[in-house]
mmCIF file of C-alpha atoms in Angstrom:
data_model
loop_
_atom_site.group_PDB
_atom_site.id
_atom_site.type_symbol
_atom_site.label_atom_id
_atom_site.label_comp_id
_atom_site.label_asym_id
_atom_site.label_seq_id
_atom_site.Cartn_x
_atom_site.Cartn_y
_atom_site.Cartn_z
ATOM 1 C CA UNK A 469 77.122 12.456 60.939
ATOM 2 C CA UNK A 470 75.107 12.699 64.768
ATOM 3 C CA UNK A 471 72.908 15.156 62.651
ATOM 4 C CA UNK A 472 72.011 12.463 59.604
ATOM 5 C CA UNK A 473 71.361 10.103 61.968
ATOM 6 C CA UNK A 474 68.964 11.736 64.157
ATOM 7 C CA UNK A 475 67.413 13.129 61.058
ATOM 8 C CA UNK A 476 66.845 9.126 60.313
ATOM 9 C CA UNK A 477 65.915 8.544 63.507
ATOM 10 C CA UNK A 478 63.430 10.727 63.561
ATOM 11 C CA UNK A 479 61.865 9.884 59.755
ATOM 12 C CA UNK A 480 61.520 6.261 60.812
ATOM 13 C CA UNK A 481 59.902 6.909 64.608
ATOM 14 C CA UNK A 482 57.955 9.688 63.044
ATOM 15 C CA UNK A 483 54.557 7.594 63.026
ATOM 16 C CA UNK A 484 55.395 5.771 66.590
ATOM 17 C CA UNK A 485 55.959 9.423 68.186
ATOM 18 C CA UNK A 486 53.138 11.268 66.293
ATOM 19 C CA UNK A 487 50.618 8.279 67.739
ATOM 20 C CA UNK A 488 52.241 8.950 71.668
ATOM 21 C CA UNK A 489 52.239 12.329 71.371
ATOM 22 C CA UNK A 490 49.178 13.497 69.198
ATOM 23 C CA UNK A 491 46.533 10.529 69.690
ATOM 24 C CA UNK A 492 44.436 9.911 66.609
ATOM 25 C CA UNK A 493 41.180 11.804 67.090
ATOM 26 C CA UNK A 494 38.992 9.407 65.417
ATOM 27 C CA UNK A 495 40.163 6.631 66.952
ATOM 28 C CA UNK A 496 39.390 8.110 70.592
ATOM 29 C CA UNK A 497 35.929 9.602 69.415
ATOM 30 C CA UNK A 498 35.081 6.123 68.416
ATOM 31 C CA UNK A 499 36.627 4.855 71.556
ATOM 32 C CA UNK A 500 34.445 7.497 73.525
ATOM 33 C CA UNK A 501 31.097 7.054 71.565
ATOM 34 C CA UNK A 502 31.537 2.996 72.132
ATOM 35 C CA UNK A 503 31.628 3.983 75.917
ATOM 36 C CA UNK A 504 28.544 6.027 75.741
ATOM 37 C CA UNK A 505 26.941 3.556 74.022
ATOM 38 C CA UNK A 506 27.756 0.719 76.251
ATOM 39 C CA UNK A 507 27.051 2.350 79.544
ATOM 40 C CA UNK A 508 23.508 3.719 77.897
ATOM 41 C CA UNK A 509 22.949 -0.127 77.075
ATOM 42 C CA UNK A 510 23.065 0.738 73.285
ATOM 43 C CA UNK A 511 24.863 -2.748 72.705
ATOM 44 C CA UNK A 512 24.259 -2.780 68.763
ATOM 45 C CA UNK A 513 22.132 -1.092 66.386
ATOM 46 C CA UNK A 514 21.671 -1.587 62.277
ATOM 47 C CA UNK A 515 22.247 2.015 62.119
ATOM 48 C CA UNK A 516 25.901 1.696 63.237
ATOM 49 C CA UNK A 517 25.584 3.697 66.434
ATOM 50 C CA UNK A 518 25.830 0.514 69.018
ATOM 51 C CA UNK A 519 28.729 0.125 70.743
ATOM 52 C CA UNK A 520 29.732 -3.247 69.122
ATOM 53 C CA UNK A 521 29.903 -1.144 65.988
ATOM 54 C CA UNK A 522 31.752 1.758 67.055
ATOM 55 C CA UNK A 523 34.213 -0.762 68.879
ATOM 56 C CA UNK A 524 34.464 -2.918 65.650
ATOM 57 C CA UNK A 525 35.162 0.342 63.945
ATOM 58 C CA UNK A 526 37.717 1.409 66.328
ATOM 59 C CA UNK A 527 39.648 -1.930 66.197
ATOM 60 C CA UNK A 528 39.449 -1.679 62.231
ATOM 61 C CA UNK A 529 41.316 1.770 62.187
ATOM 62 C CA UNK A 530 43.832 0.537 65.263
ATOM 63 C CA UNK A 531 44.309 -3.408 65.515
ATOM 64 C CA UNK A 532 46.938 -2.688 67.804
ATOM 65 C CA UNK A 533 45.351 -0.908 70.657
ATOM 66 C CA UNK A 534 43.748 -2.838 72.921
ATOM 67 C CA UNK A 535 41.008 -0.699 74.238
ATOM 68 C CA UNK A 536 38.820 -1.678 71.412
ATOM 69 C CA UNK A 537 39.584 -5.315 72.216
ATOM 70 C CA UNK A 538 38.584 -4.796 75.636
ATOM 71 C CA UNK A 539 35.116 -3.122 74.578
ATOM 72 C CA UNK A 540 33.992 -5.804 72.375
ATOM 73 C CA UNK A 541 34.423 -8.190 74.975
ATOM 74 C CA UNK A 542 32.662 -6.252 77.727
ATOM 75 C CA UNK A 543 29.649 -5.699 74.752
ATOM 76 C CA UNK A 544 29.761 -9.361 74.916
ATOM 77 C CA UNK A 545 29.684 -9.667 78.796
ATOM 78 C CA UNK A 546 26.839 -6.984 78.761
ATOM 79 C CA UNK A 547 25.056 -8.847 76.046
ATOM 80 C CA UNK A 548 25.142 -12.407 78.081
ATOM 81 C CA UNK A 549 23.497 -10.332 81.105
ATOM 82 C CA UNK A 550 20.790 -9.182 78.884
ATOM 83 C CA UNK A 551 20.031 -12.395 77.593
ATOM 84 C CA UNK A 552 19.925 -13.854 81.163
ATOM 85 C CA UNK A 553 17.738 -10.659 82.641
ATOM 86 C CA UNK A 554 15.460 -11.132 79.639
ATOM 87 C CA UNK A 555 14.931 -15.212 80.683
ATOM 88 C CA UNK A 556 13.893 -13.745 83.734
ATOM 89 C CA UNK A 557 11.491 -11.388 83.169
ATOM 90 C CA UNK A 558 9.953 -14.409 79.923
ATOM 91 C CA UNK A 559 11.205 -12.003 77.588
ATOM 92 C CA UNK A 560 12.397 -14.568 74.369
ATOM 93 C CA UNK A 561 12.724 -12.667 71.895
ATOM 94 C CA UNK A 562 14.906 -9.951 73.545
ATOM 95 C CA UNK A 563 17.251 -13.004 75.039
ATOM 96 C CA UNK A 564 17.305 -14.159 71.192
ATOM 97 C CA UNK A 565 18.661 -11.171 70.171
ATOM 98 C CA UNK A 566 21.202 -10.790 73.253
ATOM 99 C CA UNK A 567 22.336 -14.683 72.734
ATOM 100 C CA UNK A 568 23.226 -13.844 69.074
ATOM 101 C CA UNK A 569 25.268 -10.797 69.482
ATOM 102 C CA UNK A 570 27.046 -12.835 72.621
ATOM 103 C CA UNK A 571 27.687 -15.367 70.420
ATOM 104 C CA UNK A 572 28.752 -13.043 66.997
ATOM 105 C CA UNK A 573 31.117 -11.467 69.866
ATOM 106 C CA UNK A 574 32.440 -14.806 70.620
ATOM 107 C CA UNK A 575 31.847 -15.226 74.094
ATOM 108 C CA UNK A 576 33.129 -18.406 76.066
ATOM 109 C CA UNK A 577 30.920 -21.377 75.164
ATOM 110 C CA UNK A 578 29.989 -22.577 78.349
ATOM 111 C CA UNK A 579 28.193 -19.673 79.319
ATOM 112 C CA UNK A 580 26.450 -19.105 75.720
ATOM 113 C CA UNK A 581 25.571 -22.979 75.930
ATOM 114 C CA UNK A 582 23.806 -22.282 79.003
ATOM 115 C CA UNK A 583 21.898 -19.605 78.120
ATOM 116 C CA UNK A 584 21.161 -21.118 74.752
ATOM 117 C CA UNK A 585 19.810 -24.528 76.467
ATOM 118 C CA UNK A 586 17.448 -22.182 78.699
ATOM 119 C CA UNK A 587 16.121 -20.762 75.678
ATOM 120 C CA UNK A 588 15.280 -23.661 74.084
ATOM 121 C CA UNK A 589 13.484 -25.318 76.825
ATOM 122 C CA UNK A 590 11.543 -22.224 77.588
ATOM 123 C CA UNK A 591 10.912 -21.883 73.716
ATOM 124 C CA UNK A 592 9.671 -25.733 73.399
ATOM 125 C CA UNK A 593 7.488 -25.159 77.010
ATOM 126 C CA UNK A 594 5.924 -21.954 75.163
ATOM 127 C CA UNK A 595 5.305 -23.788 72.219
ATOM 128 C CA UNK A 596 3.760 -26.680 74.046
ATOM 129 C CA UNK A 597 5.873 -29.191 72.199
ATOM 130 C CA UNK A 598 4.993 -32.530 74.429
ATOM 131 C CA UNK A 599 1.373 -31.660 73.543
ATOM 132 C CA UNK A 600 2.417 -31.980 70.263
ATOM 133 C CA UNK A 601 4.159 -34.880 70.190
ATOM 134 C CA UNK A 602 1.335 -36.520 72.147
ATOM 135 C CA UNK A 603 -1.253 -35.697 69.326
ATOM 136 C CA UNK A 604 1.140 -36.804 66.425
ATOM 137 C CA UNK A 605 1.164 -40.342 68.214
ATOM 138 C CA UNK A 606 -2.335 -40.554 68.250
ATOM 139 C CA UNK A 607 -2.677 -39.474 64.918
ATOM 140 C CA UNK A 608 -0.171 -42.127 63.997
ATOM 141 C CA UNK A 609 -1.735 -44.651 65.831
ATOM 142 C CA UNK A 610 -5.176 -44.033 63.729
ATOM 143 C CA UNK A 611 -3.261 -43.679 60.286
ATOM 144 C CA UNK A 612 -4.049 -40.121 59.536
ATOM 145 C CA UNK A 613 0.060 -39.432 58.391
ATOM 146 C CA UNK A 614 -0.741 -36.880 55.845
ATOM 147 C CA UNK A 615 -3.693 -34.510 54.362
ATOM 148 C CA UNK A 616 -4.752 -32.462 57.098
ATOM 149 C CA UNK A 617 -2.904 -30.143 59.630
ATOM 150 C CA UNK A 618 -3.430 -32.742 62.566
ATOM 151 C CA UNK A 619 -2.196 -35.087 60.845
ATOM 152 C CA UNK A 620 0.995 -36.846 62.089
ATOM 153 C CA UNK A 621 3.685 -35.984 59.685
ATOM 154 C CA UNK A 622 2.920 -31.706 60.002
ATOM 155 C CA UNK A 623 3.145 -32.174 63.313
ATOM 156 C CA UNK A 624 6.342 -34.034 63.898
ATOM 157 C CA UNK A 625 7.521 -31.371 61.290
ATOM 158 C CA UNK A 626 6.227 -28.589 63.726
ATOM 159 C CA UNK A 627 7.990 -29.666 66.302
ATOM 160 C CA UNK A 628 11.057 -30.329 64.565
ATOM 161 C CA UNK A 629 10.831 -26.776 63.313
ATOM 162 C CA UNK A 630 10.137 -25.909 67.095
#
């Protein structure tokens, strides 16, 4: 009877003991690579060697682990520092990029809304939207709305676009 039931035991804690005593070897190589990739600065790639992909990947094979978890999320803390280095050094498109994955990551809001109203304001500056606005009022004023690229209504569209 003792001998049936640890028999039983052991079927049904075979997959719980096998995963404590024999980790899964993808999983950690994943795990690893993700760390690699993070600490190089590797944060995503379309070729699936970023560390938000080899994280994602991880989590997919092992929801239950947390260390995959806790990647993702510091891929999203790295990617909000990237975003606000490249403000810094006037880099937009490279704090584009950063913004999105922090936001596909879903970091907390008030710290993507931040960076994401900094953006804008230094996108609109570049793009020398009050200028803009200034000539499609004039071009209002002397009733040139449509036909030509100065005229009122491209403009306004322009900057809406903007």
């Amino acid at each position: 009877m003792v001998v049936a039931l640890l028999a039983l035991a052991l079927v049904a804690l075979r997959e719980p003991l096998a995963q404590r005593l024999w980790p899964d070897t993808r999983l950690q190589r994943l795990l690893q690579q993700g760390e690699l990739a993070l600490r190089q600065g590797r944060l995503s790639s379309d070729d699936g060697s970023g560390a938000r992909q080899r994280f994602e990947a991880a989590q997919a094979l092992d929801s239950d682990r947390g260390e995959a978890y806790d990647g993702l999320r510091r891929v999203g803390e790295a990617a909000l520092a990237q975003a606000r280095d490249a403000l810094k050094q006037d880099d937009l498109g490279r704090a584009r990029e950063a913004l999105a994955l922090a936001l596909a990551l879903q970091m907390p809001k008030p710290q993507t809304d931040s960076i994401a109203l900094q953006l804008r304001q230094r996108e609109a500056a570049d793009a020398g939207i009050d200028r803009m606005l200034e000539q499609a009022a004039a071009a209002h004023r002397a009733g040139r709305l449509t036909g030509s690229e100065d005229a009122a209504l491209p403009l306004y569209q322009r900057v809406l676009a903007l």
